[in-house]
């Protein structure tokens, strides 16, 4: 009997909706690198009034990243028609049943109800916004990533020579936004989560399970906010509070990591 070809692994399809009025173009590289960790950006749309000069920086990167600009005029001063257009499109995309999740890129709390509604349909919602984003929107998402950590590191440029530099023909370039300083690690919070999910007979918890439970309680938790690339690095960086143990494959394969609070009697 001929062997069957295994079915291809199902991919996670995401709809990326960007509020151009509340998201800086400087995050675009890091944004899509981050989204690629969670799935394929099948739809990429960005909303704003493209007749206004404020969106000029976004215009420069749309083609490079195949983002579809959605034009929305401001019908009345003081009213944000862009938000309404994004929300309507999100609901239209939801009812196609073609997506596993949504990426909402904005620091605007007006999308709080949208995020909650999408989750009610069983879809995963990833939020992307600045640290000023109101907490209700952050909490409404399954995971929230602060865009400050997605900005490209500023590259040093050589100073122009004195011969070519004159006040008349040299325009001072704008300074790139600085990376945020690492926040204080919530060690007590992590320790409590470990205590809550650990089995009575085994204090060790799989590192992945720890990360999932932390995200459920604090969607905006991200090791990069505290100066660490991964959760395992954060745990290793605090040996007085946590113990990390590698288990599993030894011949070049990947290992599983387990963690527990330090000082537990053996």
C-alpha atoms as an extended CHARMM CRD file, in Angstrom:
* protein
*
       266  EXT
         1         1  UNK       CA              0.0000000000        0.0000000000        0.0000000000  PROA      1               0.0000000000
         2         2  UNK       CA              1.3550000000        3.3900000000       -0.9980000000  PROA      2               0.0000000000
         3         3  UNK       CA              2.1940000000        5.6590000000        1.8940000000  PROA      3               0.0000000000
         4         4  UNK       CA              0.1620000000        8.8090000000        2.2620000000  PROA      4               0.0000000000
         5         5  UNK       CA              1.8150000000       12.1710000000        1.9760000000  PROA      5               0.0000000000
         6         6  UNK       CA              1.4380000000       13.9930000000        5.3230000000  PROA      6               0.0000000000
         7         7  UNK       CA             -0.8540000000       16.9800000000        5.2160000000  PROA      7               0.0000000000
         8         8  UNK       CA              0.9810000000       20.3180000000        5.2550000000  PROA      8               0.0000000000
         9         9  UNK       CA              1.1020000000       22.0690000000        8.5900000000  PROA      9               0.0000000000
        10        10  UNK       CA             -1.7040000000       24.5770000000        8.9150000000  PROA      10              0.0000000000
        11        11  UNK       CA             -0.4730000000       28.1500000000        8.9640000000  PROA      11              0.0000000000
        12        12  UNK       CA             -1.8300000000       30.9120000000       11.1610000000  PROA      12              0.0000000000
        13        13  UNK       CA             -3.3300000000       33.6850000000        9.0570000000  PROA      13              0.0000000000
        14        14  UNK       CA             -3.4630000000       37.1830000000       10.5170000000  PROA      14              0.0000000000
        15        15  UNK       CA             -5.1310000000       40.4240000000        9.4570000000  PROA      15              0.0000000000
        16        16  UNK       CA             -2.9570000000       43.4550000000       10.2250000000  PROA      16              0.0000000000
        17        17  UNK       CA             -4.8860000000       46.7160000000       10.6120000000  PROA      17              0.0000000000
        18        18  UNK       CA             -2.8660000000       49.8710000000       11.2940000000  PROA      18              0.0000000000
        19        19  UNK       CA             -4.1820000000       53.1930000000       12.5730000000  PROA      19              0.0000000000
        20        20  UNK       CA             -1.7740000000       55.5780000000       10.8180000000  PROA      20              0.0000000000
        21        21  UNK       CA             -2.8000000000       58.4900000000       13.0470000000  PROA      21              0.0000000000
        22        22  UNK       CA             -1.7040000000       56.6170000000       16.1790000000  PROA      22              0.0000000000
        23        23  UNK       CA              1.3030000000       54.5910000000       15.0320000000  PROA      23              0.0000000000
        24        24  UNK       CA              4.7240000000       55.9250000000       13.9320000000  PROA      24              0.0000000000
        25        25  UNK       CA              6.2440000000       54.7420000000       10.6600000000  PROA      25              0.0000000000
        26        26  UNK       CA              9.5570000000       54.1230000000       12.4550000000  PROA      26              0.0000000000
        27        27  UNK       CA              8.2150000000       50.8280000000       13.8400000000  PROA      27              0.0000000000
        28        28  UNK       CA              7.4210000000       49.2400000000       10.4840000000  PROA      28              0.0000000000
        29        29  UNK       CA             10.4830000000       46.9650000000       10.2550000000  PROA      29              0.0000000000
        30        30  UNK       CA             10.2160000000       45.7090000000       13.8070000000  PROA      30              0.0000000000
        31        31  UNK       CA              6.4360000000       45.4430000000       13.5570000000  PROA      31              0.0000000000
        32        32  UNK       CA              6.3880000000       42.9110000000       10.7470000000  PROA      32              0.0000000000
        33        33  UNK       CA              9.3490000000       41.0050000000       12.1700000000  PROA      33              0.0000000000
        34        34  UNK       CA              7.3400000000       40.6540000000       15.3800000000  PROA      34              0.0000000000
        35        35  UNK       CA              4.1350000000       39.6660000000       13.5650000000  PROA      35              0.0000000000
        36        36  UNK       CA              6.0440000000       36.9500000000       11.6730000000  PROA      36              0.0000000000
        37        37  UNK       CA              6.6060000000       35.2030000000       15.0240000000  PROA      37              0.0000000000
        38        38  UNK       CA              2.8700000000       34.6430000000       15.3690000000  PROA      38              0.0000000000
        39        39  UNK       CA              1.7790000000       33.8770000000       11.8180000000  PROA      39              0.0000000000
        40        40  UNK       CA              1.4190000000       35.1250000000        8.2510000000  PROA      40              0.0000000000
        41        41  UNK       CA              0.1910000000       38.6560000000        7.6360000000  PROA      41              0.0000000000
        42        42  UNK       CA             -2.3550000000       37.7110000000        4.9680000000  PROA      42              0.0000000000
        43        43  UNK       CA             -3.9540000000       41.1570000000        4.9750000000  PROA      43              0.0000000000
        44        44  UNK       CA             -2.0370000000       44.3790000000        5.6360000000  PROA      44              0.0000000000
        45        45  UNK       CA             -4.0800000000       47.5850000000        5.6550000000  PROA      45              0.0000000000
        46        46  UNK       CA             -3.3660000000       51.0380000000        7.0300000000  PROA      46              0.0000000000
        47        47  UNK       CA             -6.0120000000       53.7110000000        7.6170000000  PROA      47              0.0000000000
        48        48  UNK       CA             -5.7550000000       57.4800000000        7.4530000000  PROA      48              0.0000000000
        49        49  UNK       CA             -6.3670000000       60.6110000000        5.4390000000  PROA      49              0.0000000000
        50        50  UNK       CA             -3.5660000000       60.3400000000        2.8830000000  PROA      50              0.0000000000
        51        51  UNK       CA             -4.1810000000       63.8600000000        1.5930000000  PROA      51              0.0000000000
        52        52  UNK       CA             -2.6040000000       65.2130000000        4.7960000000  PROA      52              0.0000000000
        53        53  UNK       CA              1.1750000000       65.7560000000        5.0800000000  PROA      53              0.0000000000
        54        54  UNK       CA              1.3430000000       64.1780000000        8.5580000000  PROA      54              0.0000000000
        55        55  UNK       CA              1.3400000000       60.6960000000        7.0040000000  PROA      55              0.0000000000
        56        56  UNK       CA              4.2730000000       61.3990000000        4.7040000000  PROA      56              0.0000000000
        57        57  UNK       CA              6.6430000000       59.0080000000        6.4930000000  PROA      57              0.0000000000
        58        58  UNK       CA              4.1360000000       56.1670000000        6.1660000000  PROA      58              0.0000000000
        59        59  UNK       CA              3.8330000000       56.8230000000        2.4310000000  PROA      59              0.0000000000
        60        60  UNK       CA              7.5660000000       56.1640000000        2.0580000000  PROA      60              0.0000000000
        61        61  UNK       CA              7.3410000000       52.5950000000        3.4220000000  PROA      61              0.0000000000
        62        62  UNK       CA              3.9790000000       51.3170000000        2.1530000000  PROA      62              0.0000000000
        63        63  UNK       CA              5.2740000000       49.8040000000       -1.0980000000  PROA      63              0.0000000000
        64        64  UNK       CA              8.3250000000       48.2090000000        0.5280000000  PROA      64              0.0000000000
        65        65  UNK       CA              6.0940000000       46.2780000000        2.9330000000  PROA      65              0.0000000000
        66        66  UNK       CA              3.0950000000       45.7560000000        0.6370000000  PROA      66              0.0000000000
        67        67  UNK       CA              0.7150000000       47.6230000000        2.9430000000  PROA      67              0.0000000000
        68        68  UNK       CA             -2.5600000000       48.7080000000        1.3790000000  PROA      68              0.0000000000
        69        69  UNK       CA             -3.4680000000       52.3180000000        2.2420000000  PROA      69              0.0000000000
        70        70  UNK       CA             -7.1550000000       52.8720000000        2.9780000000  PROA      70              0.0000000000
        71        71  UNK       CA             -8.2560000000       56.4440000000        2.3480000000  PROA      71              0.0000000000
        72        72  UNK       CA            -10.6490000000       57.9820000000        4.8630000000  PROA      72              0.0000000000
        73        73  UNK       CA            -11.4840000000       61.6830000000        4.7830000000  PROA      73              0.0000000000
        74        74  UNK       CA            -12.3050000000       63.5080000000        8.0060000000  PROA      74              0.0000000000
        75        75  UNK       CA            -15.9440000000       64.4580000000        7.4530000000  PROA      75              0.0000000000
        76        76  UNK       CA            -16.1710000000       66.6660000000       10.5360000000  PROA      76              0.0000000000
        77        77  UNK       CA            -13.5120000000       68.4200000000       12.5660000000  PROA      77              0.0000000000
        78        78  UNK       CA            -12.8840000000       66.6490000000       15.8620000000  PROA      78              0.0000000000
        79        79  UNK       CA            -14.3840000000       63.3270000000       14.7250000000  PROA      79              0.0000000000
        80        80  UNK       CA            -12.0990000000       60.3940000000       13.8950000000  PROA      80              0.0000000000
        81        81  UNK       CA            -13.6300000000       58.7010000000       10.8550000000  PROA      81              0.0000000000
        82        82  UNK       CA            -10.4790000000       56.6030000000       10.4630000000  PROA      82              0.0000000000
        83        83  UNK       CA            -11.3010000000       54.5680000000       13.5700000000  PROA      83              0.0000000000
        84        84  UNK       CA            -14.7820000000       53.7860000000       12.2660000000  PROA      84              0.0000000000
        85        85  UNK       CA            -13.4360000000       52.6750000000        8.8920000000  PROA      85              0.0000000000
        86        86  UNK       CA            -10.9190000000       50.3330000000       10.5480000000  PROA      86              0.0000000000
        87        87  UNK       CA            -13.5600000000       48.8370000000       12.8260000000  PROA      87              0.0000000000
        88        88  UNK       CA            -16.0010000000       48.2420000000        9.9420000000  PROA      88              0.0000000000
        89        89  UNK       CA            -13.3010000000       46.5240000000        7.8780000000  PROA      89              0.0000000000
        90        90  UNK       CA            -12.2830000000       44.3920000000       10.8670000000  PROA      90              0.0000000000
        91        91  UNK       CA            -15.8410000000       43.1020000000       11.2390000000  PROA      91              0.0000000000
        92        92  UNK       CA            -16.0850000000       42.4100000000        7.4920000000  PROA      92              0.0000000000
        93        93  UNK       CA            -12.8460000000       40.4230000000        7.6420000000  PROA      93              0.0000000000
        94        94  UNK       CA            -14.0180000000       38.6080000000       10.7650000000  PROA      94              0.0000000000
        95        95  UNK       CA            -17.1170000000       37.2580000000        9.0290000000  PROA      95              0.0000000000
        96        96  UNK       CA            -15.0950000000       35.8540000000        6.1420000000  PROA      96              0.0000000000
        97        97  UNK       CA            -13.8320000000       33.2310000000        8.6530000000  PROA      97              0.0000000000
        98        98  UNK       CA            -10.4730000000       33.2220000000        6.8730000000  PROA      98              0.0000000000
        99        99  UNK       CA             -8.3560000000       34.4750000000        9.7580000000  PROA      99              0.0000000000
       100       100  UNK       CA             -7.0170000000       33.0080000000       12.9690000000  PROA      100             0.0000000000
       101       101  UNK       CA             -6.1970000000       36.3530000000       14.5410000000  PROA      101             0.0000000000
       102       102  UNK       CA             -5.9300000000       40.1120000000       14.1940000000  PROA      102             0.0000000000
       103       103  UNK       CA             -3.0750000000       42.5540000000       14.7700000000  PROA      103             0.0000000000
       104       104  UNK       CA             -4.4150000000       45.9520000000       15.8210000000  PROA      104             0.0000000000
       105       105  UNK       CA             -1.7350000000       48.6290000000       15.6040000000  PROA      105             0.0000000000
       106       106  UNK       CA             -2.7650000000       51.7230000000       17.5450000000  PROA      106             0.0000000000
       107       107  UNK       CA             -2.3980000000       53.4590000000       20.8940000000  PROA      107             0.0000000000
       108       108  UNK       CA             -6.0630000000       54.5090000000       20.8170000000  PROA      108             0.0000000000
       109       109  UNK       CA             -8.4470000000       53.1190000000       23.4370000000  PROA      109             0.0000000000
       110       110  UNK       CA            -11.3100000000       53.3730000000       20.9220000000  PROA      110             0.0000000000
       111       111  UNK       CA            -10.3660000000       49.8790000000       19.7370000000  PROA      111             0.0000000000
       112       112  UNK       CA            -10.9420000000       48.2680000000       23.1300000000  PROA      112             0.0000000000
       113       113  UNK       CA            -14.4050000000       46.9860000000       22.2600000000  PROA      113             0.0000000000
       114       114  UNK       CA            -13.2160000000       45.7720000000       18.8540000000  PROA      114             0.0000000000
       115       115  UNK       CA            -10.4710000000       43.6850000000       20.4620000000  PROA      115             0.0000000000
       116       116  UNK       CA            -12.9550000000       42.2030000000       22.9210000000  PROA      116             0.0000000000
       117       117  UNK       CA            -15.4480000000       41.4210000000       20.1410000000  PROA      117             0.0000000000
       118       118  UNK       CA            -12.8350000000       39.6280000000       18.0500000000  PROA      118             0.0000000000
       119       119  UNK       CA            -11.8360000000       37.5220000000       21.0390000000  PROA      119             0.0000000000
       120       120  UNK       CA            -15.4690000000       36.6300000000       21.6480000000  PROA      120             0.0000000000
       121       121  UNK       CA            -15.3550000000       34.9190000000       18.2310000000  PROA      121             0.0000000000
       122       122  UNK       CA            -12.4110000000       32.8040000000       19.3830000000  PROA      122             0.0000000000
       123       123  UNK       CA             -9.7430000000       34.7320000000       17.4710000000  PROA      123             0.0000000000
       124       124  UNK       CA             -6.3940000000       35.7750000000       18.8960000000  PROA      124             0.0000000000
       125       125  UNK       CA             -5.8230000000       39.5160000000       19.1320000000  PROA      125             0.0000000000
       126       126  UNK       CA             -2.3410000000       41.0100000000       19.1650000000  PROA      126             0.0000000000
       127       127  UNK       CA             -2.1810000000       44.6870000000       20.0820000000  PROA      127             0.0000000000
       128       128  UNK       CA              0.6810000000       47.0140000000       19.1890000000  PROA      128             0.0000000000
       129       129  UNK       CA              0.9060000000       50.4820000000       20.7020000000  PROA      129             0.0000000000
       130       130  UNK       CA              3.0580000000       52.9090000000       22.6350000000  PROA      130             0.0000000000
       131       131  UNK       CA              3.5000000000       52.7030000000       26.3940000000  PROA      131             0.0000000000
       132       132  UNK       CA              0.9530000000       55.5090000000       26.7510000000  PROA      132             0.0000000000
       133       133  UNK       CA             -1.7760000000       53.1440000000       25.4700000000  PROA      133             0.0000000000
       134       134  UNK       CA             -4.7050000000       53.0800000000       27.9300000000  PROA      134             0.0000000000
       135       135  UNK       CA             -4.8530000000       49.9300000000       30.0440000000  PROA      135             0.0000000000
       136       136  UNK       CA             -8.3760000000       48.8620000000       28.9180000000  PROA      136             0.0000000000
       137       137  UNK       CA             -7.1530000000       48.3770000000       25.3440000000  PROA      137             0.0000000000
       138       138  UNK       CA             -4.0480000000       46.5380000000       26.5400000000  PROA      138             0.0000000000
       139       139  UNK       CA             -6.1330000000       44.2020000000       28.7070000000  PROA      139             0.0000000000
       140       140  UNK       CA             -8.6030000000       43.5330000000       25.8900000000  PROA      140             0.0000000000
       141       141  UNK       CA             -5.8610000000       41.8980000000       23.7810000000  PROA      141             0.0000000000
       142       142  UNK       CA             -4.4500000000       38.3850000000       24.1760000000  PROA      142             0.0000000000
       143       143  UNK       CA             -0.9780000000       39.8800000000       23.8970000000  PROA      143             0.0000000000
       144       144  UNK       CA              0.1110000000       43.5000000000       23.7100000000  PROA      144             0.0000000000
       145       145  UNK       CA              3.5230000000       44.6060000000       22.4440000000  PROA      145             0.0000000000
       146       146  UNK       CA              4.7760000000       48.0960000000       23.1930000000  PROA      146             0.0000000000
       147       147  UNK       CA              6.1180000000       49.6030000000       19.9850000000  PROA      147             0.0000000000
       148       148  UNK       CA              9.0370000000       51.3540000000       21.6990000000  PROA      148             0.0000000000
       149       149  UNK       CA             10.8710000000       48.0180000000       21.7470000000  PROA      149             0.0000000000
       150       150  UNK       CA             10.2470000000       47.5180000000       18.0230000000  PROA      150             0.0000000000
       151       151  UNK       CA             12.0070000000       50.6740000000       16.8570000000  PROA      151             0.0000000000
       152       152  UNK       CA             15.2420000000       50.1710000000       14.9680000000  PROA      152             0.0000000000
       153       153  UNK       CA             18.3630000000       51.0900000000       16.9060000000  PROA      153             0.0000000000
       154       154  UNK       CA             19.6950000000       54.4260000000       15.6860000000  PROA      154             0.0000000000
       155       155  UNK       CA             22.8020000000       54.0070000000       13.5630000000  PROA      155             0.0000000000
       156       156  UNK       CA             25.6800000000       56.4080000000       14.0000000000  PROA      156             0.0000000000
       157       157  UNK       CA             26.2720000000       58.5340000000       10.9320000000  PROA      157             0.0000000000
       158       158  UNK       CA             29.5920000000       60.2160000000       10.1210000000  PROA      158             0.0000000000
       159       159  UNK       CA             29.6370000000       63.9350000000       10.7420000000  PROA      159             0.0000000000
       160       160  UNK       CA             29.6750000000       66.0120000000        7.5510000000  PROA      160             0.0000000000
       161       161  UNK       CA             33.0270000000       67.5720000000        6.6770000000  PROA      161             0.0000000000
       162       162  UNK       CA             33.4970000000       71.2280000000        7.4470000000  PROA      162             0.0000000000
       163       163  UNK       CA             34.1820000000       71.9620000000        3.7820000000  PROA      163             0.0000000000
       164       164  UNK       CA             30.7530000000       70.7940000000        2.6370000000  PROA      164             0.0000000000
       165       165  UNK       CA             28.7480000000       71.8240000000        5.6920000000  PROA      165             0.0000000000
       166       166  UNK       CA             27.2650000000       75.2580000000        5.6170000000  PROA      166             0.0000000000
       167       167  UNK       CA             24.2390000000       76.7350000000        7.3120000000  PROA      167             0.0000000000
       168       168  UNK       CA             22.7300000000       77.3580000000        3.8930000000  PROA      168             0.0000000000
       169       169  UNK       CA             22.8440000000       73.8480000000        2.4100000000  PROA      169             0.0000000000
       170       170  UNK       CA             22.8350000000       71.4720000000        5.3660000000  PROA      170             0.0000000000
       171       171  UNK       CA             19.5920000000       70.6600000000        7.1310000000  PROA      171             0.0000000000
       172       172  UNK       CA             19.9000000000       69.0790000000       10.5300000000  PROA      172             0.0000000000
       173       173  UNK       CA             18.4100000000       65.5660000000       10.5010000000  PROA      173             0.0000000000
       174       174  UNK       CA             15.8020000000       64.7250000000       13.1290000000  PROA      174             0.0000000000
       175       175  UNK       CA             17.1060000000       62.6280000000       16.0060000000  PROA      175             0.0000000000
       176       176  UNK       CA             15.6970000000       59.0800000000       16.1660000000  PROA      176             0.0000000000
       177       177  UNK       CA             13.6560000000       58.1230000000       19.1910000000  PROA      177             0.0000000000
       178       178  UNK       CA             15.7940000000       56.6230000000       21.9230000000  PROA      178             0.0000000000
       179       179  UNK       CA             15.2490000000       53.0940000000       23.1440000000  PROA      179             0.0000000000
       180       180  UNK       CA             13.2920000000       53.0090000000       26.4100000000  PROA      180             0.0000000000
       181       181  UNK       CA             15.2400000000       52.2940000000       29.5700000000  PROA      181             0.0000000000
       182       182  UNK       CA             14.6420000000       48.8100000000       30.9890000000  PROA      182             0.0000000000
       183       183  UNK       CA             11.8550000000       48.6610000000       33.5370000000  PROA      183             0.0000000000
       184       184  UNK       CA             12.0830000000       46.9810000000       36.9270000000  PROA      184             0.0000000000
       185       185  UNK       CA             11.4490000000       43.2450000000       36.6200000000  PROA      185             0.0000000000
       186       186  UNK       CA              8.2220000000       42.1910000000       38.4410000000  PROA      186             0.0000000000
       187       187  UNK       CA              9.9530000000       39.3720000000       40.3160000000  PROA      187             0.0000000000
       188       188  UNK       CA              7.2420000000       38.9500000000       42.9460000000  PROA      188             0.0000000000
       189       189  UNK       CA              4.5810000000       38.6580000000       40.2610000000  PROA      189             0.0000000000
       190       190  UNK       CA              6.5230000000       35.9670000000       38.3780000000  PROA      190             0.0000000000
       191       191  UNK       CA              7.1530000000       34.0770000000       41.6110000000  PROA      191             0.0000000000
       192       192  UNK       CA              3.4400000000       34.1400000000       42.4650000000  PROA      192             0.0000000000
       193       193  UNK       CA              2.5040000000       32.8050000000       39.0360000000  PROA      193             0.0000000000
       194       194  UNK       CA              4.9850000000       29.9680000000       39.5410000000  PROA      194             0.0000000000
       195       195  UNK       CA              3.4480000000       29.1260000000       42.9020000000  PROA      195             0.0000000000
       196       196  UNK       CA             -0.0720000000       29.1970000000       41.4690000000  PROA      196             0.0000000000
       197       197  UNK       CA              0.5410000000       26.8340000000       38.5420000000  PROA      197             0.0000000000
       198       198  UNK       CA              3.0730000000       24.4350000000       40.0920000000  PROA      198             0.0000000000
       199       199  UNK       CA              1.8750000000       20.9230000000       40.9280000000  PROA      199             0.0000000000
       200       200  UNK       CA              1.7840000000       19.9330000000       44.5680000000  PROA      200             0.0000000000
       201       201  UNK       CA              4.1140000000       16.9940000000       43.9030000000  PROA      201             0.0000000000
       202       202  UNK       CA              6.4840000000       18.8110000000       41.5480000000  PROA      202             0.0000000000
       203       203  UNK       CA              7.6280000000       22.4000000000       41.9610000000  PROA      203             0.0000000000
       204       204  UNK       CA              9.0650000000       22.5620000000       38.4400000000  PROA      204             0.0000000000
       205       205  UNK       CA              6.9900000000       24.3570000000       35.7870000000  PROA      205             0.0000000000
       206       206  UNK       CA              7.5570000000       24.2110000000       32.0370000000  PROA      206             0.0000000000
       207       207  UNK       CA              8.9160000000       27.5740000000       30.8680000000  PROA      207             0.0000000000
       208       208  UNK       CA              6.3180000000       27.7490000000       28.0780000000  PROA      208             0.0000000000
       209       209  UNK       CA              3.4700000000       27.2550000000       30.5370000000  PROA      209             0.0000000000
       210       210  UNK       CA              4.8840000000       30.0140000000       32.7180000000  PROA      210             0.0000000000
       211       211  UNK       CA              5.0140000000       32.4020000000       29.7520000000  PROA      211             0.0000000000
       212       212  UNK       CA              1.4420000000       31.5750000000       28.7110000000  PROA      212             0.0000000000
       213       213  UNK       CA              0.0530000000       32.1640000000       32.1860000000  PROA      213             0.0000000000
       214       214  UNK       CA              1.9450000000       35.4260000000       32.5850000000  PROA      214             0.0000000000
       215       215  UNK       CA              0.5190000000       36.6650000000       29.2640000000  PROA      215             0.0000000000
       216       216  UNK       CA             -3.0100000000       35.7790000000       30.3550000000  PROA      216             0.0000000000
       217       217  UNK       CA             -2.6350000000       37.9110000000       33.4630000000  PROA      217             0.0000000000
       218       218  UNK       CA             -0.5520000000       40.6960000000       31.9160000000  PROA      218             0.0000000000
       219       219  UNK       CA             -0.8920000000       40.8580000000       28.1060000000  PROA      219             0.0000000000
       220       220  UNK       CA              1.7980000000       43.5580000000       27.9050000000  PROA      220             0.0000000000
       221       221  UNK       CA              4.4490000000       41.4800000000       29.6980000000  PROA      221             0.0000000000
       222       222  UNK       CA              7.5330000000       41.2150000000       27.5050000000  PROA      222             0.0000000000
       223       223  UNK       CA             11.0870000000       40.2990000000       28.6190000000  PROA      223             0.0000000000
       224       224  UNK       CA             12.4420000000       42.9800000000       26.2690000000  PROA      224             0.0000000000
       225       225  UNK       CA             10.8530000000       45.6490000000       28.4440000000  PROA      225             0.0000000000
       226       226  UNK       CA             13.2390000000       44.5860000000       31.2060000000  PROA      226             0.0000000000
       227       227  UNK       CA             16.3850000000       44.3330000000       29.0840000000  PROA      227             0.0000000000
       228       228  UNK       CA             16.1920000000       40.6060000000       28.2500000000  PROA      228             0.0000000000
       229       229  UNK       CA             15.7120000000       39.0280000000       24.8390000000  PROA      229             0.0000000000
       230       230  UNK       CA             13.7240000000       36.0040000000       26.0460000000  PROA      230             0.0000000000
       231       231  UNK       CA             11.9380000000       34.8000000000       29.1670000000  PROA      231             0.0000000000
       232       232  UNK       CA             14.6510000000       32.2000000000       29.7300000000  PROA      232             0.0000000000
       233       233  UNK       CA             17.2620000000       34.9750000000       29.7750000000  PROA      233             0.0000000000
       234       234  UNK       CA             15.2350000000       36.8900000000       32.3470000000  PROA      234             0.0000000000
       235       235  UNK       CA             15.0120000000       33.8010000000       34.5570000000  PROA      235             0.0000000000
       236       236  UNK       CA             18.7550000000       33.1180000000       34.2120000000  PROA      236             0.0000000000
       237       237  UNK       CA             19.4580000000       36.7200000000       35.1230000000  PROA      237             0.0000000000
       238       238  UNK       CA             17.9110000000       36.2710000000       38.5850000000  PROA      238             0.0000000000
       239       239  UNK       CA             19.4770000000       33.0880000000       40.0370000000  PROA      239             0.0000000000
       240       240  UNK       CA             18.6800000000       34.1520000000       43.6010000000  PROA      240             0.0000000000
       241       241  UNK       CA             14.9450000000       34.1280000000       42.8030000000  PROA      241             0.0000000000
       242       242  UNK       CA             14.5570000000       31.3620000000       40.2050000000  PROA      242             0.0000000000
       243       243  UNK       CA             16.1230000000       28.0640000000       39.1520000000  PROA      243             0.0000000000
       244       244  UNK       CA             16.2120000000       26.9900000000       35.4940000000  PROA      244             0.0000000000
       245       245  UNK       CA             16.6830000000       23.3870000000       34.4150000000  PROA      245             0.0000000000
       246       246  UNK       CA             17.1840000000       22.0130000000       30.8840000000  PROA      246             0.0000000000
       247       247  UNK       CA             15.7240000000       18.6120000000       30.0550000000  PROA      247             0.0000000000
       248       248  UNK       CA             15.3710000000       16.4660000000       26.9680000000  PROA      248             0.0000000000
       249       249  UNK       CA             17.4030000000       16.0550000000       23.7820000000  PROA      249             0.0000000000
       250       250  UNK       CA             21.1800000000       15.8010000000       24.0050000000  PROA      250             0.0000000000
       251       251  UNK       CA             22.1830000000       15.1150000000       20.3560000000  PROA      251             0.0000000000
       252       252  UNK       CA             21.7590000000       18.5820000000       18.9420000000  PROA      252             0.0000000000
       253       253  UNK       CA             17.9920000000       18.6180000000       19.4310000000  PROA      253             0.0000000000
       254       254  UNK       CA             16.0400000000       21.2940000000       21.2380000000  PROA      254             0.0000000000
       255       255  UNK       CA             15.6900000000       21.0800000000       24.9920000000  PROA      255             0.0000000000
       256       256  UNK       CA             12.7570000000       21.8010000000       27.2390000000  PROA      256             0.0000000000
       257       257  UNK       CA             13.2850000000       24.2620000000       30.0580000000  PROA      257             0.0000000000
       258       258  UNK       CA             11.6780000000       24.0920000000       33.4690000000  PROA      258             0.0000000000
       259       259  UNK       CA             11.6990000000       26.7440000000       36.1690000000  PROA      259             0.0000000000
       260       260  UNK       CA             10.8440000000       27.0270000000       39.8320000000  PROA      260             0.0000000000
       261       261  UNK       CA             11.2810000000       29.4720000000       42.6520000000  PROA      261             0.0000000000
       262       262  UNK       CA             14.6970000000       29.3090000000       44.2770000000  PROA      262             0.0000000000
       263       263  UNK       CA             15.1990000000       28.1050000000       47.8140000000  PROA      263             0.0000000000
       264       264  UNK       CA             12.6420000000       25.2810000000       47.6780000000  PROA      264             0.0000000000
       265       265  UNK       CA             13.6220000000       22.3980000000       49.9270000000  PROA      265             0.0000000000
       266       266  UNK       CA             14.6580000000       19.2900000000       47.9950000000  PROA      266             0.0000000000
